[in-house]
Short mmCIF file of C-alpha atoms and ligand atoms in Angstrom, two decimals:
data_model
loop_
_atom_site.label_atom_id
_atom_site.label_comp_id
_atom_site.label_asym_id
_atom_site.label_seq_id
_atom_site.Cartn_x
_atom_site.Cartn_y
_atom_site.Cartn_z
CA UNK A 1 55.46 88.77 136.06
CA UNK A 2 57.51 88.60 132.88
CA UNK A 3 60.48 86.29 133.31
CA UNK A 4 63.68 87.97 131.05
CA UNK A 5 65.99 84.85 130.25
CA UNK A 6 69.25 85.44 129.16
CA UNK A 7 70.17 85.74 125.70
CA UNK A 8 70.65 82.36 124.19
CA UNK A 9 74.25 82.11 123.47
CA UNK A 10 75.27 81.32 119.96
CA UNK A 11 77.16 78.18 119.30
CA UNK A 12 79.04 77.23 116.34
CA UNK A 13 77.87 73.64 114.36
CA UNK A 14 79.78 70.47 116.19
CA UNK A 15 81.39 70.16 112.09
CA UNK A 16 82.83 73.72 112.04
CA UNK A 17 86.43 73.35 112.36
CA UNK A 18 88.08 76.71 112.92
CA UNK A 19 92.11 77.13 113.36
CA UNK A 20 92.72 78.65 116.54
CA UNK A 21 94.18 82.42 116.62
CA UNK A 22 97.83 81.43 116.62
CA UNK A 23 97.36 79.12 114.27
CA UNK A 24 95.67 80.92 111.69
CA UNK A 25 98.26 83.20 112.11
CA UNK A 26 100.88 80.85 111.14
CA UNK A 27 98.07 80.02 108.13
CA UNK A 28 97.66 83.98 107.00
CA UNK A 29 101.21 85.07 107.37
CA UNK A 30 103.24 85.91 104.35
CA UNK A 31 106.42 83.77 103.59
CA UNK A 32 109.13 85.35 101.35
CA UNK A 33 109.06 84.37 98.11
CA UNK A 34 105.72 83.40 98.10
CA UNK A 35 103.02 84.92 95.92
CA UNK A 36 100.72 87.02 96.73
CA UNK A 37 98.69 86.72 93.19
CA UNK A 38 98.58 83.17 94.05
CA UNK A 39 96.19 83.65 97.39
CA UNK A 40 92.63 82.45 96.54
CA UNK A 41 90.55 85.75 97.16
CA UNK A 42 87.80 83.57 97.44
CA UNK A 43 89.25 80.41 100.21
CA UNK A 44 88.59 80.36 103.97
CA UNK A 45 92.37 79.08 105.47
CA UNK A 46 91.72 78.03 108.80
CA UNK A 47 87.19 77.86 108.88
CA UNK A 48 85.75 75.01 107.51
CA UNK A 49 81.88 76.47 107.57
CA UNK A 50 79.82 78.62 105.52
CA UNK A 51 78.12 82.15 105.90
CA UNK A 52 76.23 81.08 108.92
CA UNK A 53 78.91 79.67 110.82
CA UNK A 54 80.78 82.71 110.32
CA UNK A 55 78.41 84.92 111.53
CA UNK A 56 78.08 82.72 114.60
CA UNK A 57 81.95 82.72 115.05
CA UNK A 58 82.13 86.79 115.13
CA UNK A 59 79.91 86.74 118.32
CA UNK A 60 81.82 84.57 120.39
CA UNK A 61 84.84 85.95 118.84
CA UNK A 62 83.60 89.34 119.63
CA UNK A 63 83.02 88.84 123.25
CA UNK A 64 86.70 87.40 123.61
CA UNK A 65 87.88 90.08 121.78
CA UNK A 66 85.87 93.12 124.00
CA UNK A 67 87.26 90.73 127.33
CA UNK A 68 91.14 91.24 126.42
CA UNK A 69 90.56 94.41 125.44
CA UNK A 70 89.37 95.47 128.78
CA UNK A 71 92.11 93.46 130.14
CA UNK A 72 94.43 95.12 128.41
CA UNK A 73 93.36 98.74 129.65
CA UNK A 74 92.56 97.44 132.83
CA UNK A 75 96.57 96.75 133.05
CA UNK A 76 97.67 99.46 131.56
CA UNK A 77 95.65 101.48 134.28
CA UNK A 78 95.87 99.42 137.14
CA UNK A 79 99.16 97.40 136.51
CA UNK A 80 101.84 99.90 134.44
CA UNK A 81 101.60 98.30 131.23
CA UNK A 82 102.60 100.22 128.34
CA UNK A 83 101.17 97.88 125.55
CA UNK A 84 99.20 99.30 122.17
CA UNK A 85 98.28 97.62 119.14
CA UNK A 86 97.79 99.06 115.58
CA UNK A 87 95.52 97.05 113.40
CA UNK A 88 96.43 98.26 109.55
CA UNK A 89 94.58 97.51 106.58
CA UNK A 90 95.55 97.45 103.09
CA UNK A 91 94.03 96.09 100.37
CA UNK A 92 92.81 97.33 96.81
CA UNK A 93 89.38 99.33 96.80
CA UNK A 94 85.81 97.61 97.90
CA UNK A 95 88.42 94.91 99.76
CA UNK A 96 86.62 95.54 102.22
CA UNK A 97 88.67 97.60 105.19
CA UNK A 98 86.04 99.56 106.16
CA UNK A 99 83.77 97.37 107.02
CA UNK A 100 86.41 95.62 108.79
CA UNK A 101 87.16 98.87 110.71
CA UNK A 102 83.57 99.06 111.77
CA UNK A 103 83.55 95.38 112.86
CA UNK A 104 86.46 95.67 115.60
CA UNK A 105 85.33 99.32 116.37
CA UNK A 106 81.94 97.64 117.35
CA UNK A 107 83.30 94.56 119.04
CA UNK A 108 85.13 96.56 121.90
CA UNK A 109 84.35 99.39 123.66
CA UNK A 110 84.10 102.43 122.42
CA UNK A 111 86.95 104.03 124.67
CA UNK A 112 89.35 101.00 123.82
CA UNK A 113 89.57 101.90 119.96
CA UNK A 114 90.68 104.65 117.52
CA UNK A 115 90.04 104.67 113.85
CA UNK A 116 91.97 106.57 111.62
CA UNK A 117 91.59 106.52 107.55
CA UNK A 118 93.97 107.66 105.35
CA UNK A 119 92.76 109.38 102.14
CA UNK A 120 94.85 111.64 99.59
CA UNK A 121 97.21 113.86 102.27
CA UNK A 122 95.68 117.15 102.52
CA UNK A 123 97.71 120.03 102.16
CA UNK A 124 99.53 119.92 105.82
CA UNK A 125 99.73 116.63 105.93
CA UNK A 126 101.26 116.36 102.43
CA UNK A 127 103.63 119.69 103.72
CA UNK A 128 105.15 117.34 106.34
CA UNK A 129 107.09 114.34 106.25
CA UNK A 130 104.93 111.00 105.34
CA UNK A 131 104.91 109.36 108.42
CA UNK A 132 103.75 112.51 110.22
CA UNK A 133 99.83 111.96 109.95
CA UNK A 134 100.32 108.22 111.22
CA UNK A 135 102.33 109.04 114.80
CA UNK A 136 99.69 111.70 115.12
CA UNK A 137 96.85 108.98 115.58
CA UNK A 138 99.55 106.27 117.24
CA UNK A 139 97.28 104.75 119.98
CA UNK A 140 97.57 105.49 123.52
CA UNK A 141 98.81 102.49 125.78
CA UNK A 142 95.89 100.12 126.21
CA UNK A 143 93.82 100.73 123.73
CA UNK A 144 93.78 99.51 119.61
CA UNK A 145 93.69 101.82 116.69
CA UNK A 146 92.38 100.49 113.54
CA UNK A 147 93.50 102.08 110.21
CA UNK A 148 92.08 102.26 106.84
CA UNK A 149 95.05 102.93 104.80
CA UNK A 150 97.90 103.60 106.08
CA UNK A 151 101.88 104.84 105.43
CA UNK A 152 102.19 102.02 103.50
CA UNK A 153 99.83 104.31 100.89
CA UNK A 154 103.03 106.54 100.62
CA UNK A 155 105.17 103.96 99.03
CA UNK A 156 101.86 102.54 96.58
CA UNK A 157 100.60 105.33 95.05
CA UNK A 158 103.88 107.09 94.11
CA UNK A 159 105.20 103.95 92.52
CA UNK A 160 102.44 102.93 90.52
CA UNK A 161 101.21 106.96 89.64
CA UNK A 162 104.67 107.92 89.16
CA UNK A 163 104.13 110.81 91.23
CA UNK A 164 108.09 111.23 93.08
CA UNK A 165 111.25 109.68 91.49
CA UNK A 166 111.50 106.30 92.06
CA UNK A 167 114.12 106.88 94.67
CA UNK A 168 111.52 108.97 97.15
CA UNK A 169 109.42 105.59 97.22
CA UNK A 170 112.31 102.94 97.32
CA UNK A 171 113.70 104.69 100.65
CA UNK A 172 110.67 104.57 102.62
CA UNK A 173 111.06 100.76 102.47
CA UNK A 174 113.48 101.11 105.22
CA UNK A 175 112.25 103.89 106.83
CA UNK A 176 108.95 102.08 108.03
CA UNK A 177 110.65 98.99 108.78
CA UNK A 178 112.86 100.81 111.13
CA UNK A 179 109.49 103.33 112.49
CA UNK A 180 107.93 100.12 112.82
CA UNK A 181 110.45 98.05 114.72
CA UNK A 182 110.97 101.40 116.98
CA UNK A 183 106.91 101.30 117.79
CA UNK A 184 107.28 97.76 119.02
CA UNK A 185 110.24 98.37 120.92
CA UNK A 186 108.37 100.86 122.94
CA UNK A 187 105.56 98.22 123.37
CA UNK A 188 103.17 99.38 120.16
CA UNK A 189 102.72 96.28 117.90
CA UNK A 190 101.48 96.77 114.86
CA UNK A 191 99.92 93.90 113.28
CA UNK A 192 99.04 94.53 109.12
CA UNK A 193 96.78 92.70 106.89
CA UNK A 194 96.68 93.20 102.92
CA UNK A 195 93.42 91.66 102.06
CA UNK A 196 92.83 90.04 98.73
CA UNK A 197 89.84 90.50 96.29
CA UNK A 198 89.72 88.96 92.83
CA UNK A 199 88.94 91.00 89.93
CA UNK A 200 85.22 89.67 89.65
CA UNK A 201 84.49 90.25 93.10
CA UNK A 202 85.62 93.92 92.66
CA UNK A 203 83.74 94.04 89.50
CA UNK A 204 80.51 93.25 91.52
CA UNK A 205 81.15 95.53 94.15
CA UNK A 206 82.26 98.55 92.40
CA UNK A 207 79.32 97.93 89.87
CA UNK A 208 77.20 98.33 92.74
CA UNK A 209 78.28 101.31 93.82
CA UNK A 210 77.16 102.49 90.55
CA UNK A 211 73.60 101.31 90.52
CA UNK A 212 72.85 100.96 94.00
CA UNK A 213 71.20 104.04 95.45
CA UNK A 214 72.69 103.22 98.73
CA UNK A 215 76.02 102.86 97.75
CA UNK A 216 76.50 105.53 94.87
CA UNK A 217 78.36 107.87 97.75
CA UNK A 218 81.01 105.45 97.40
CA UNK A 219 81.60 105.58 93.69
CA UNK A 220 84.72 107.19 92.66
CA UNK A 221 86.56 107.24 89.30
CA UNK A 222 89.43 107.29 90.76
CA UNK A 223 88.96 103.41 91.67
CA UNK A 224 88.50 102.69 88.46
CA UNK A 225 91.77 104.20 87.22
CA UNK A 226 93.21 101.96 90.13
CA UNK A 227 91.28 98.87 88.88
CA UNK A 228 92.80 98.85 85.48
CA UNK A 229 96.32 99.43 86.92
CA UNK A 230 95.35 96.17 88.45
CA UNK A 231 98.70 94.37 87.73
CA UNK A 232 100.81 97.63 88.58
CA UNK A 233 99.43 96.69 91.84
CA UNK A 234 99.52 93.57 92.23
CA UNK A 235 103.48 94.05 91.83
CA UNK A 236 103.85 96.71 93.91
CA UNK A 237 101.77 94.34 96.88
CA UNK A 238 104.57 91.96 96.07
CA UNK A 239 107.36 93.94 96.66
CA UNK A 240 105.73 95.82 99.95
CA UNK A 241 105.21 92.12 101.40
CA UNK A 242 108.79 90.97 100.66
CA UNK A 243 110.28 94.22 102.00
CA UNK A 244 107.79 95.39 105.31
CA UNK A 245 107.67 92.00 106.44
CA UNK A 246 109.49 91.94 109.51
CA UNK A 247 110.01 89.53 112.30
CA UNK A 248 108.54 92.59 115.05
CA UNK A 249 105.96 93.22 112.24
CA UNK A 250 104.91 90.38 109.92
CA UNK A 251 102.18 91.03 107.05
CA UNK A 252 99.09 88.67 106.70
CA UNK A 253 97.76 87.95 103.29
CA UNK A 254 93.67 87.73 104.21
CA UNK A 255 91.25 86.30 101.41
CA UNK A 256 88.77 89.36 101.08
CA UNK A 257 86.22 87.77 99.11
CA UNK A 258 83.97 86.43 101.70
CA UNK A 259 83.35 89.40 103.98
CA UNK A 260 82.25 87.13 106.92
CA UNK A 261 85.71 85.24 106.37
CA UNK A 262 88.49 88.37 106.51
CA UNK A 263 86.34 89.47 109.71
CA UNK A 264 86.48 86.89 111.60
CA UNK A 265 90.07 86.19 110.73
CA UNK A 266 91.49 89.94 111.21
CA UNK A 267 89.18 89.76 114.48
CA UNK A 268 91.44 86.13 115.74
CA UNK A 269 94.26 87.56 114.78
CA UNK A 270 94.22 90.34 117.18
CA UNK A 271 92.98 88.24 119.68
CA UNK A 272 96.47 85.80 119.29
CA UNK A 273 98.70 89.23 119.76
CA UNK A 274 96.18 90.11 122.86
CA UNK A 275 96.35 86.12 124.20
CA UNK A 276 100.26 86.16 123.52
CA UNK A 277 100.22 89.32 126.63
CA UNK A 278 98.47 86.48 129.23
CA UNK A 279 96.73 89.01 130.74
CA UNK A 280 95.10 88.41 134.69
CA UNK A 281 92.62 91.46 135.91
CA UNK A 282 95.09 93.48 137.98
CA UNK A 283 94.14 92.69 141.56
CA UNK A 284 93.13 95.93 144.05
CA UNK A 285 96.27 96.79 146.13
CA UNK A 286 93.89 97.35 149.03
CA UNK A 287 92.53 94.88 151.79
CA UNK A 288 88.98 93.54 150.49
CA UNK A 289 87.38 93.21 154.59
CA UNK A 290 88.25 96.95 155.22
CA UNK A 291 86.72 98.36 152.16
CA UNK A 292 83.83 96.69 152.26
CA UNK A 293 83.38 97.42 155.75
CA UNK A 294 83.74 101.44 154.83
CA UNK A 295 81.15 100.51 152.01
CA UNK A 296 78.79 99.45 154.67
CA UNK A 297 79.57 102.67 156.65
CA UNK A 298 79.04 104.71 153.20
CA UNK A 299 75.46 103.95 153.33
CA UNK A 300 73.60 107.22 152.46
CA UNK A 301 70.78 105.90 154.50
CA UNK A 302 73.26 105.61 158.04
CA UNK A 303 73.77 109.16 157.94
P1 LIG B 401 88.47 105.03 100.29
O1 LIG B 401 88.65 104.93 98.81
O2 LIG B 401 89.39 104.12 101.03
O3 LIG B 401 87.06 104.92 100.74
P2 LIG B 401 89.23 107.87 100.12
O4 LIG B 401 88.66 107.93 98.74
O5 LIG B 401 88.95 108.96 101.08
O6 LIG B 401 88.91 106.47 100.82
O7 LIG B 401 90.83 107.85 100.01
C1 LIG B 401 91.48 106.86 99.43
C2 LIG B 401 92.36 107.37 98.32
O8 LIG B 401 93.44 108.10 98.88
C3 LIG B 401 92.94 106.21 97.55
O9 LIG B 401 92.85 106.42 96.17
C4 LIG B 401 94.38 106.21 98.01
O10 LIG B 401 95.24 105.66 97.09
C5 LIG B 401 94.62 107.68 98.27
N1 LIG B 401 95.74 107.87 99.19
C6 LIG B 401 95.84 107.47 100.46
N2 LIG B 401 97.04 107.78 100.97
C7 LIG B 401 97.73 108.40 99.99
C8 LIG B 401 99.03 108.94 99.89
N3 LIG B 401 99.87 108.91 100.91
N4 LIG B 401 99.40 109.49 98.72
C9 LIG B 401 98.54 109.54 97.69
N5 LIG B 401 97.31 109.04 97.71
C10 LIG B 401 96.90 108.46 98.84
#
């Protein structure tokens, strides 16, 4: 007989000092007036370990993440709630947000998230008004949609393409601060991370997009163009942080150059909005002896 023991669960080193998830959060979030330019791409705020320690923190990370997810749906079925989150991710190109979206996408299940990427607006989307495309993939209460991109595109590419008057862009300031502070109000939070990469990082990855075979479908000039714009950006990152930056809807600045690093910290900082909800299983609103008693009676085998 073939004895199956469990699967050895991973532990992080004893030395591995990680800031818990409202902690980091304090760590990540952006403070007016300060600089985004300044945020080391490359620094780990709030994980003192490597690589490997990283890796080891996504799995137990993971499972506490998949557990309040199902809590969360489990309430919202069971117990009323009418709670959704919106994880958004901004960040220049090869930052890294979809691999991010595939990390939380994997971590819970399957029916508990929606991903939604925002490319160049087609032609309906671009014959509507901006924010149009984003309420139409607005989660539904207990679950977490993750976006690549989002409205906050609509204020970034205008500005630094010059593609509307300056006034089209300017306005929408507002009008997502207000959308946004609406969504929470009617119990969707949405929670939005700029990550950081630093030119030679980008360099690397773009460049292999070009050579490797496995990553040429990823190429696109286009990324270049945005690349050497890089400072057009960067100012236009600093002026979206000062202005979106809410107290219902804070940004967090997340050093992108360590992969293993902005997963694990986009991953604890939806677990501190989740924790933050306290959530208990919903008990059954029925009398434990006299199910189980019909469950005895239910026996196919009785009939
Ligand atoms: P990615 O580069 O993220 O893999 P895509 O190439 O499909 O994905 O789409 C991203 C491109 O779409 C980016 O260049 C981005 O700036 C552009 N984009 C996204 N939203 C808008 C928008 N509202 N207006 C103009 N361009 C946009």
């Amino acid at each position: 007989m073939t004895i199956i023991e469990p699967a050895e669960v991973p532990r992080l080193a004893d030395n591995v000092e990680q800031a818990a998830p409202g902690e980091l959060a304090k760590l990540l979030e952006f403070r007016p007036g300060q600089s985004f330019a300044a945020v080391d791409a490359e620094s780990t705020p709030g994980f003192s370990g490597d690589k490997a320690d990283g890796r080891a923190a996504h799995d137990l990370d993971n499972a506490v993440l998949k557990d309040l997810q199902e809590r969360l749906f489990a309430n919202t079925k069971a117990g009323g709630l009418k709670r959704a989150f919106v994880l958004v991710l901004q960040g220049r190109d090869s930052s890294g947000k979809g691999g991010i979206v595939r990390h939380v996408a994997g971590a819970v299940s399957p029916h508990g998230v929606v991903t939604a990427a925002f490319g160049v607006p087609t032609e309906e989307e671009a014959a509507h008004h901006f924010l149009w495309r984003i309420y139409r993939k607005l989660p539904r209460f207990g679950t977490i949609a993750v976006f690549d991109r989002s409205h906050y595109e609509d204020i970034l590419v205008p500005r630094v393409r010059g593609l509307t008057p300056p006034r089209v862009w300017q306005e929408r300031y507002d009008v997502i601060n207000e959308f946004e502070e609406g969504l929470a109000e009617s119990g969707v939070d949405v929670i939005k991370v700029m990550l950081t990469i630093s030119p030679e990082k980008q360099a690397e990855r773009l460049r292999d997009r070009i050579v490797r075979i496995d990553k040429q479908w990823k190429h696109s000039r286009g990324d270049l163009e945005d690349r050497r714009d890089w400072d057009e950006y960067t100012e236009a990152f600093q002026d979206l942080l000062e202005r979106t930056s809410t107290e219902s809807a804070p940004w967090y600045v997340v050093p992108a150059d360590r992969k293993w690093y902005s997963r694990w910290a986009v991953v604890r900082l939806l677990i501190d909005r989740l924790q933050d909800l306290d959530l208990q299983w919903p008990r059954g609103t029925f009398d434990p002896e006299v199910e189980l008693a019909l469950l005895e009676k239910s026996d196919p085998r009785r009939r």
